mmCIF file of N, CA, C and O in Angstrom:
data_model
loop_
_atom_site.group_PDB
_atom_site.id
_atom_site.type_symbol
_atom_site.label_atom_id
_atom_site.label_comp_id
_atom_site.label_asym_id
_atom_site.label_seq_id
_atom_site.Cartn_x
_atom_site.Cartn_y
_atom_site.Cartn_z
ATOM 1 N N MET A 1 -55.148 18.990 -53.584
ATOM 2 C CA MET A 1 -54.501 20.133 -54.184
ATOM 3 C C MET A 1 -53.679 20.899 -53.144
ATOM 4 O O MET A 1 -52.568 21.310 -53.410
ATOM 5 N N THR A 2 -54.278 21.093 -51.970
ATOM 6 C CA THR A 2 -53.569 21.822 -50.910
ATOM 7 C C THR A 2 -52.309 21.083 -50.498
ATOM 8 O O THR A 2 -51.282 21.705 -50.225
ATOM 9 N N GLY A 3 -52.358 19.746 -50.472
ATOM 10 C CA GLY A 3 -51.186 18.945 -50.134
ATOM 11 C C GLY A 3 -50.050 19.146 -51.120
ATOM 12 O O GLY A 3 -48.890 19.246 -50.737
ATOM 13 N N LEU A 4 -50.380 19.223 -52.405
ATOM 14 C CA LEU A 4 -49.351 19.463 -53.426
ATOM 15 C C LEU A 4 -48.763 20.855 -53.298
ATOM 16 O O LEU A 4 -47.558 21.053 -53.486
ATOM 17 N N GLN A 5 -49.604 21.830 -52.972
ATOM 18 C CA GLN A 5 -49.110 23.191 -52.799
ATOM 19 C C GLN A 5 -48.201 23.276 -51.575
ATOM 20 O O GLN A 5 -47.181 23.954 -51.601
ATOM 21 N N PHE A 6 -48.570 22.590 -50.499
ATOM 22 C CA PHE A 6 -47.719 22.547 -49.310
ATOM 23 C C PHE A 6 -46.390 21.882 -49.637
ATOM 24 O O PHE A 6 -45.332 22.346 -49.218
ATOM 25 N N GLN A 7 -46.435 20.811 -50.415
ATOM 26 C CA GLN A 7 -45.212 20.115 -50.816
ATOM 27 C C GLN A 7 -44.329 21.037 -51.655
ATOM 28 O O GLN A 7 -43.115 21.062 -51.490
ATOM 29 N N ASP A 8 -44.929 21.847 -52.527
ATOM 30 C CA ASP A 8 -44.175 22.788 -53.340
ATOM 31 C C ASP A 8 -43.503 23.836 -52.463
ATOM 32 O O ASP A 8 -42.330 24.152 -52.650
ATOM 33 N N LEU A 9 -44.238 24.386 -51.509
ATOM 34 C CA LEU A 9 -43.655 25.375 -50.592
ATOM 35 C C LEU A 9 -42.515 24.762 -49.787
ATOM 36 O O LEU A 9 -41.458 25.384 -49.609
ATOM 37 N N THR A 10 -42.717 23.543 -49.316
ATOM 38 C CA THR A 10 -41.685 22.868 -48.537
ATOM 39 C C THR A 10 -40.450 22.615 -49.390
ATOM 40 O O THR A 10 -39.320 22.818 -48.930
ATOM 41 N N SER A 11 -40.644 22.203 -50.612
ATOM 42 C CA SER A 11 -39.515 21.972 -51.520
ATOM 43 C C SER A 11 -38.742 23.267 -51.768
ATOM 44 O O SER A 11 -37.509 23.256 -51.803
ATOM 45 N N GLN A 12 -39.460 24.373 -51.940
ATOM 46 C CA GLN A 12 -38.803 25.664 -52.135
ATOM 47 C C GLN A 12 -37.983 26.053 -50.905
ATOM 48 O O GLN A 12 -36.857 26.544 -51.030
ATOM 49 N N LEU A 13 -38.543 25.830 -49.723
ATOM 50 C CA LEU A 13 -37.830 26.159 -48.491
ATOM 51 C C LEU A 13 -36.579 25.303 -48.321
ATOM 52 O O LEU A 13 -35.519 25.802 -47.939
ATOM 53 N N ILE A 14 -36.685 24.015 -48.607
ATOM 54 C CA ILE A 14 -35.532 23.122 -48.492
ATOM 55 C C ILE A 14 -34.455 23.517 -49.494
ATOM 56 O O ILE A 14 -33.269 23.575 -49.156
ATOM 57 N N ASP A 15 -34.849 23.800 -50.728
ATOM 58 C CA ASP A 15 -33.890 24.210 -51.751
ATOM 59 C C ASP A 15 -33.186 25.502 -51.349
ATOM 60 O O ASP A 15 -31.971 25.628 -51.492
ATOM 61 N N ARG A 16 -33.941 26.428 -50.819
ATOM 62 C CA ARG A 16 -33.370 27.705 -50.379
ATOM 63 C C ARG A 16 -32.383 27.502 -49.230
ATOM 64 O O ARG A 16 -31.311 28.102 -49.208
ATOM 65 N N THR A 17 -32.714 26.614 -48.294
ATOM 66 C CA THR A 17 -31.828 26.322 -47.183
ATOM 67 C C THR A 17 -30.537 25.669 -47.662
ATOM 68 O O THR A 17 -29.445 26.025 -47.201
ATOM 69 N N VAL A 18 -30.648 24.747 -48.603
ATOM 70 C CA VAL A 18 -29.461 24.084 -49.151
ATOM 71 C C VAL A 18 -28.549 25.101 -49.844
ATOM 72 O O VAL A 18 -27.327 25.070 -49.676
ATOM 73 N N ARG A 19 -29.144 26.035 -50.594
ATOM 74 C CA ARG A 19 -28.334 27.058 -51.263
ATOM 75 C C ARG A 19 -27.657 27.981 -50.252
ATOM 76 O O ARG A 19 -26.521 28.402 -50.454
ATOM 77 N N ARG A 20 -28.337 28.301 -49.159
ATOM 78 C CA ARG A 20 -27.733 29.145 -48.126
ATOM 79 C C ARG A 20 -26.558 28.437 -47.455
ATOM 80 O O ARG A 20 -25.524 29.043 -47.191
ATOM 81 N N VAL A 21 -26.705 27.151 -47.184
ATOM 82 C CA VAL A 21 -25.621 26.391 -46.571
ATOM 83 C C VAL A 21 -24.430 26.304 -47.528
ATOM 84 O O VAL A 21 -23.272 26.457 -47.116
ATOM 85 N N ALA A 22 -24.689 26.107 -48.801
ATOM 86 C CA ALA A 22 -23.609 26.064 -49.794
ATOM 87 C C ALA A 22 -22.901 27.416 -49.874
ATOM 88 O O ALA A 22 -21.674 27.480 -49.965
ATOM 89 N N GLY A 23 -23.673 28.500 -49.820
ATOM 90 C CA GLY A 23 -23.083 29.835 -49.829
ATOM 91 C C GLY A 23 -22.236 30.083 -48.603
ATOM 92 O O GLY A 23 -21.144 30.662 -48.685
ATOM 93 N N LEU A 24 -22.704 29.633 -47.446
ATOM 94 C CA LEU A 24 -21.930 29.774 -46.216
ATOM 95 C C LEU A 24 -20.641 28.975 -46.294
ATOM 96 O O LEU A 24 -19.583 29.439 -45.866
ATOM 97 N N ARG A 25 -20.720 27.783 -46.882
ATOM 98 C CA ARG A 25 -19.527 26.954 -47.053
ATOM 99 C C ARG A 25 -18.499 27.681 -47.925
ATOM 100 O O ARG A 25 -17.301 27.676 -47.640
ATOM 101 N N GLU A 26 -18.959 28.336 -48.987
ATOM 102 C CA GLU A 26 -18.048 29.093 -49.849
ATOM 103 C C GLU A 26 -17.419 30.255 -49.096
ATOM 104 O O GLU A 26 -16.224 30.523 -49.239
ATOM 105 N N PHE A 27 -18.225 30.967 -48.302
ATOM 106 C CA PHE A 27 -17.697 32.071 -47.508
ATOM 107 C C PHE A 27 -16.613 31.575 -46.552
ATOM 108 O O PHE A 27 -15.546 32.181 -46.439
ATOM 109 N N LEU A 28 -16.894 30.493 -45.849
ATOM 110 C CA LEU A 28 -15.922 29.961 -44.895
ATOM 111 C C LEU A 28 -14.672 29.459 -45.610
ATOM 112 O O LEU A 28 -13.558 29.590 -45.092
ATOM 113 N N GLY A 29 -14.837 28.890 -46.798
ATOM 114 C CA GLY A 29 -13.682 28.468 -47.580
ATOM 115 C C GLY A 29 -12.811 29.648 -47.972
ATOM 116 O O GLY A 29 -11.576 29.565 -47.935
ATOM 117 N N THR A 30 -13.448 30.767 -48.329
ATOM 118 C CA THR A 30 -12.696 31.975 -48.676
ATOM 119 C C THR A 30 -11.929 32.485 -47.459
ATOM 120 O O THR A 30 -10.764 32.862 -47.558
ATOM 121 N N LEU A 31 -12.581 32.497 -46.313
ATOM 122 C CA LEU A 31 -11.899 32.932 -45.091
ATOM 123 C C LEU A 31 -10.736 32.013 -44.760
ATOM 124 O O LEU A 31 -9.658 32.470 -44.376
ATOM 125 N N GLY A 32 -10.943 30.710 -44.899
ATOM 126 C CA GLY A 32 -9.893 29.750 -44.583
ATOM 127 C C GLY A 32 -8.703 29.869 -45.512
ATOM 128 O O GLY A 32 -7.551 29.879 -45.065
ATOM 129 N N SER A 33 -8.971 29.975 -46.809
ATOM 130 C CA SER A 33 -7.857 30.076 -47.757
ATOM 131 C C SER A 33 -7.157 31.426 -47.646
ATOM 132 O O SER A 33 -5.945 31.516 -47.802
ATOM 133 N N GLY A 34 -7.915 32.475 -47.363
ATOM 134 C CA GLY A 34 -7.305 33.798 -47.205
ATOM 135 C C GLY A 34 -6.488 33.903 -45.936
ATOM 136 O O GLY A 34 -5.422 34.510 -45.910
ATOM 137 N N GLY A 35 -6.975 33.300 -44.886
ATOM 138 C CA GLY A 35 -6.263 33.343 -43.614
ATOM 139 C C GLY A 35 -5.029 32.465 -43.595
ATOM 140 O O GLY A 35 -4.156 32.636 -42.745
ATOM 141 N N ALA A 36 -4.935 31.529 -44.529
ATOM 142 C CA ALA A 36 -3.774 30.639 -44.582
ATOM 143 C C ALA A 36 -2.495 31.407 -44.918
ATOM 144 O O ALA A 36 -1.404 30.967 -44.587
ATOM 145 N N GLY A 37 -2.635 32.575 -45.551
ATOM 146 C CA GLY A 37 -1.456 33.357 -45.914
ATOM 147 C C GLY A 37 -0.941 34.235 -44.794
ATOM 148 O O GLY A 37 0.061 34.925 -44.949
ATOM 149 N N MET A 38 -1.597 34.216 -43.646
ATOM 150 C CA MET A 38 -1.187 35.059 -42.532
ATOM 151 C C MET A 38 -0.268 34.263 -41.610
ATOM 152 O O MET A 38 -0.582 33.154 -41.211
ATOM 153 N N PHE A 39 0.863 34.850 -41.298
ATOM 154 C CA PHE A 39 1.837 34.192 -40.432
ATOM 155 C C PHE A 39 2.032 35.024 -39.173
ATOM 156 O O PHE A 39 1.716 36.209 -39.133
ATOM 157 N N GLU A 40 2.581 34.394 -38.149
ATOM 158 C CA GLU A 40 2.798 35.090 -36.877
ATOM 159 C C GLU A 40 3.741 36.268 -37.017
ATOM 160 O O GLU A 40 3.601 37.260 -36.321
ATOM 161 N N ASP A 41 4.696 36.162 -37.924
ATOM 162 C CA ASP A 41 5.680 37.229 -38.069
ATOM 163 C C ASP A 41 5.279 38.262 -39.132
ATOM 164 O O ASP A 41 6.090 39.099 -39.509
ATOM 165 N N SER A 42 4.038 38.216 -39.591
ATOM 166 C CA SER A 42 3.568 39.191 -40.580
ATOM 167 C C SER A 42 3.469 40.568 -39.936
ATOM 168 O O SER A 42 2.999 40.699 -38.808
ATOM 169 N N ASP A 43 3.908 41.570 -40.677
ATOM 170 C CA ASP A 43 3.780 42.929 -40.140
ATOM 171 C C ASP A 43 2.377 43.464 -40.409
ATOM 172 O O ASP A 43 1.578 42.846 -41.111
ATOM 173 N N SER A 44 2.075 44.602 -39.831
ATOM 174 C CA SER A 44 0.713 45.140 -39.900
ATOM 175 C C SER A 44 0.297 45.468 -41.337
ATOM 176 O O SER A 44 -0.872 45.326 -41.692
ATOM 177 N N GLU A 45 1.240 45.873 -42.171
ATOM 178 C CA GLU A 45 0.898 46.191 -43.564
ATOM 179 C C GLU A 45 0.495 44.921 -44.324
ATOM 180 O O GLU A 45 -0.474 44.926 -45.085
ATOM 181 N N GLN A 46 1.198 43.834 -44.114
ATOM 182 C CA GLN A 46 0.854 42.570 -44.758
ATOM 183 C C GLN A 46 -0.501 42.066 -44.295
ATOM 184 O O GLN A 46 -1.305 41.584 -45.095
ATOM 185 N N VAL A 47 -0.753 42.189 -43.003
ATOM 186 C CA VAL A 47 -2.038 41.751 -42.455
ATOM 187 C C VAL A 47 -3.166 42.608 -43.029
ATOM 188 O O VAL A 47 -4.223 42.100 -43.411
ATOM 189 N N THR A 48 -2.939 43.917 -43.124
ATOM 190 C CA THR A 48 -3.947 44.826 -43.679
ATOM 191 C C THR A 48 -4.244 44.480 -45.127
ATOM 192 O O THR A 48 -5.411 44.444 -45.537
ATOM 193 N N GLN A 49 -3.217 44.204 -45.925
ATOM 194 C CA GLN A 49 -3.416 43.838 -47.325
ATOM 195 C C GLN A 49 -4.162 42.514 -47.444
ATOM 196 O O GLN A 49 -5.057 42.373 -48.281
ATOM 197 N N LEU A 50 -3.802 41.561 -46.614
ATOM 198 C CA LEU A 50 -4.465 40.255 -46.637
ATOM 199 C C LEU A 50 -5.937 40.388 -46.269
ATOM 200 O O LEU A 50 -6.812 39.849 -46.948
ATOM 201 N N LEU A 51 -6.227 41.137 -45.217
ATOM 202 C CA LEU A 51 -7.615 41.338 -44.812
ATOM 203 C C LEU A 51 -8.401 42.103 -45.870
ATOM 204 O O LEU A 51 -9.586 41.835 -46.086
ATOM 205 N N SER A 52 -7.749 43.014 -46.554
ATOM 206 C CA SER A 52 -8.406 43.760 -47.628
ATOM 207 C C SER A 52 -8.782 42.821 -48.776
ATOM 208 O O SER A 52 -9.886 42.909 -49.323
ATOM 209 N N ARG A 53 -7.871 41.915 -49.149
ATOM 210 C CA ARG A 53 -8.165 40.951 -50.220
ATOM 211 C C ARG A 53 -9.291 40.006 -49.814
ATOM 212 O O ARG A 53 -10.171 39.692 -50.621
ATOM 213 N N ILE A 54 -9.276 39.557 -48.565
ATOM 214 C CA ILE A 54 -10.348 38.680 -48.081
ATOM 215 C C ILE A 54 -11.676 39.420 -48.118
ATOM 216 O O ILE A 54 -12.696 38.873 -48.552
ATOM 217 N N ASN A 55 -11.675 40.670 -47.677
ATOM 218 C CA ASN A 55 -12.893 41.477 -47.681
ATOM 219 C C ASN A 55 -13.439 41.660 -49.093
ATOM 220 O O ASN A 55 -14.651 41.550 -49.325
ATOM 221 N N GLU A 56 -12.573 41.922 -50.052
ATOM 222 C CA GLU A 56 -13.001 42.080 -51.445
ATOM 223 C C GLU A 56 -13.589 40.774 -51.988
ATOM 224 O O GLU A 56 -14.619 40.785 -52.669
ATOM 225 N N ALA A 57 -12.941 39.665 -51.694
ATOM 226 C CA ALA A 57 -13.435 38.364 -52.172
ATOM 227 C C ALA A 57 -14.802 38.058 -51.564
ATOM 228 O O ALA A 57 -15.704 37.579 -52.262
ATOM 229 N N LEU A 58 -14.979 38.356 -50.278
ATOM 230 C CA LEU A 58 -16.273 38.118 -49.633
ATOM 231 C C LEU A 58 -17.349 39.046 -50.188
ATOM 232 O O LEU A 58 -18.505 38.640 -50.343
ATOM 233 N N ALA A 59 -16.982 40.282 -50.509
ATOM 234 C CA ALA A 59 -17.951 41.218 -51.081
ATOM 235 C C ALA A 59 -18.431 40.733 -52.445
ATOM 236 O O ALA A 59 -19.624 40.805 -52.765
ATOM 237 N N VAL A 60 -17.525 40.208 -53.261
ATOM 238 C CA VAL A 60 -17.896 39.669 -54.570
ATOM 239 C C VAL A 60 -18.818 38.468 -54.399
ATOM 240 O O VAL A 60 -19.846 38.355 -55.077
ATOM 241 N N GLN A 61 -18.473 37.569 -53.495
ATOM 242 C CA GLN A 61 -19.321 36.399 -53.256
ATOM 243 C C GLN A 61 -20.692 36.816 -52.740
ATOM 244 O O GLN A 61 -21.707 36.244 -53.122
ATOM 245 N N HIS A 62 -20.716 37.822 -51.882
ATOM 246 C CA HIS A 62 -21.991 38.300 -51.339
ATOM 247 C C HIS A 62 -22.898 38.798 -52.456
ATOM 248 O O HIS A 62 -24.084 38.472 -52.494
ATOM 249 N N LEU A 63 -22.344 39.575 -53.365
ATOM 250 C CA LEU A 63 -23.153 40.095 -54.473
ATOM 251 C C LEU A 63 -23.648 38.976 -55.382
ATOM 252 O O LEU A 63 -24.781 39.014 -55.867
ATOM 253 N N GLN A 64 -22.819 37.980 -55.614
ATOM 254 C CA GLN A 64 -23.222 36.867 -56.461
ATOM 255 C C GLN A 64 -24.342 36.061 -55.814
ATOM 256 O O GLN A 64 -25.279 35.629 -56.486
ATOM 257 N N LEU A 65 -24.251 35.851 -54.520
ATOM 258 C CA LEU A 65 -25.233 35.029 -53.827
ATOM 259 C C LEU A 65 -26.508 35.791 -53.478
ATOM 260 O O LEU A 65 -27.565 35.192 -53.328
ATOM 261 N N LYS A 66 -26.401 37.094 -53.356
ATOM 262 C CA LYS A 66 -27.546 37.893 -52.920
ATOM 263 C C LYS A 66 -28.746 37.725 -53.844
ATOM 264 O O LYS A 66 -29.866 37.525 -53.397
ATOM 265 N N GLY A 67 -28.518 37.799 -55.139
ATOM 266 C CA GLY A 67 -29.612 37.661 -56.092
ATOM 267 C C GLY A 67 -30.229 36.276 -56.095
ATOM 268 O O GLY A 67 -31.423 36.109 -56.286
ATOM 269 N N VAL A 68 -29.407 35.266 -55.850
ATOM 270 C CA VAL A 68 -29.892 33.897 -55.881
ATOM 271 C C VAL A 68 -30.662 33.555 -54.606
ATOM 272 O O VAL A 68 -31.676 32.872 -54.647
ATOM 273 N N LEU A 69 -30.179 34.040 -53.467
ATOM 274 C CA LEU A 69 -30.733 33.622 -52.186
ATOM 275 C C LEU A 69 -31.861 34.502 -51.674
ATOM 276 O O LEU A 69 -32.596 34.099 -50.796
ATOM 277 N N HIS A 70 -31.994 35.690 -52.190
ATOM 278 C CA HIS A 70 -32.987 36.614 -51.641
ATOM 279 C C HIS A 70 -34.264 36.596 -52.476
ATOM 280 O O HIS A 70 -34.643 37.571 -53.096
ATOM 281 N N LYS A 71 -34.887 35.451 -52.514
ATOM 282 C CA LYS A 71 -36.150 35.303 -53.232
ATOM 283 C C LYS A 71 -37.182 34.759 -52.262
ATOM 284 O O LYS A 71 -36.917 33.825 -51.516
ATOM 285 N N ALA A 72 -38.350 35.335 -52.289
ATOM 286 C CA ALA A 72 -39.413 34.873 -51.406
ATOM 287 C C ALA A 72 -39.929 33.522 -51.874
ATOM 288 O O ALA A 72 -40.001 33.247 -53.066
ATOM 289 N N VAL A 73 -40.258 32.687 -50.933
ATOM 290 C CA VAL A 73 -40.916 31.418 -51.224
ATOM 291 C C VAL A 73 -42.397 31.725 -51.322
ATOM 292 O O VAL A 73 -42.976 32.294 -50.416
ATOM 293 N N GLN A 74 -42.996 31.366 -52.442
ATOM 294 C CA GLN A 74 -44.394 31.755 -52.622
ATOM 295 C C GLN A 74 -45.185 30.700 -53.368
ATOM 296 O O GLN A 74 -44.639 29.901 -54.097
ATOM 297 N N GLN A 75 -46.466 30.734 -53.152
ATOM 298 C CA GLN A 75 -47.402 29.858 -53.854
ATOM 299 C C GLN A 75 -48.604 30.717 -54.235
ATOM 300 O O GLN A 75 -49.204 31.345 -53.383
ATOM 301 N N ASN A 76 -48.921 30.780 -55.483
ATOM 302 C CA ASN A 76 -50.022 31.618 -55.958
ATOM 303 C C ASN A 76 -51.256 30.779 -56.250
ATOM 304 O O ASN A 76 -51.181 29.586 -56.492
ATOM 305 N N ASP A 77 -52.390 31.451 -56.291
ATOM 306 C CA ASP A 77 -53.665 30.887 -56.731
ATOM 307 C C ASP A 77 -54.222 29.795 -55.830
ATOM 308 O O ASP A 77 -54.866 28.870 -56.289
ATOM 309 N N MET A 78 -53.962 29.886 -54.533
ATOM 310 C CA MET A 78 -54.655 28.989 -53.625
ATOM 311 C C MET A 78 -56.074 29.492 -53.453
ATOM 312 O O MET A 78 -56.356 30.669 -53.667
ATOM 313 N N GLY A 79 -56.980 28.652 -53.076
ATOM 314 C CA GLY A 79 -58.372 29.034 -52.941
ATOM 315 C C GLY A 79 -58.603 30.217 -52.015
ATOM 316 O O GLY A 79 -59.474 31.037 -52.225
ATOM 317 N N SER A 80 -57.756 30.358 -51.001
ATOM 318 C CA SER A 80 -57.928 31.455 -50.050
ATOM 319 C C SER A 80 -57.055 32.664 -50.393
ATOM 320 O O SER A 80 -57.025 33.620 -49.657
ATOM 321 N N GLY A 81 -56.323 32.614 -51.469
ATOM 322 C CA GLY A 81 -55.466 33.727 -51.856
ATOM 323 C C GLY A 81 -54.011 33.293 -51.939
ATOM 324 O O GLY A 81 -53.661 32.155 -51.692
ATOM 325 N N ALA A 82 -53.166 34.215 -52.290
ATOM 326 C CA ALA A 82 -51.744 33.927 -52.446
ATOM 327 C C ALA A 82 -51.076 33.848 -51.064
ATOM 328 O O ALA A 82 -51.459 34.537 -50.140
ATOM 329 N N ILE A 83 -50.078 32.996 -50.970
ATOM 330 C CA ILE A 83 -49.322 32.831 -49.733
ATOM 331 C C ILE A 83 -47.875 33.175 -50.039
ATOM 332 O O ILE A 83 -47.331 32.759 -51.049
ATOM 333 N N GLU A 84 -47.231 33.929 -49.148
ATOM 334 C CA GLU A 84 -45.815 34.208 -49.295
ATOM 335 C C GLU A 84 -45.155 33.985 -47.967
ATOM 336 O O GLU A 84 -45.593 34.501 -46.937
ATOM 337 N N LEU A 85 -44.114 33.172 -47.964
ATOM 338 C CA LEU A 85 -43.371 32.885 -46.745
ATOM 339 C C LEU A 85 -42.010 33.521 -46.830
ATOM 340 O O LEU A 85 -41.334 33.451 -47.850
ATOM 341 N N PHE A 86 -41.581 34.121 -45.758
ATOM 342 C CA PHE A 86 -40.251 34.714 -45.633
ATOM 343 C C PHE A 86 -40.069 35.770 -46.673
ATOM 344 O O PHE A 86 -39.254 35.883 -47.434
#
């Protein structure tokens, strides 16, 4: 029984790590696509607007991912009590 519970906790941790990596990939993709519109001859107002749009897009992604990624990995009803990791 303990082995199955350990396997469940490990599966939860792996799934959580995969989701975090996918979220990071999305963040980096947003930065890459947003930064592609910046040119060497851009004036400060254009750069400010571009950075503002990138910041807004990242804030939206952060809120979307926050609820999904911020969950504790837990296993209840073990013989010695409940366990919560991270």
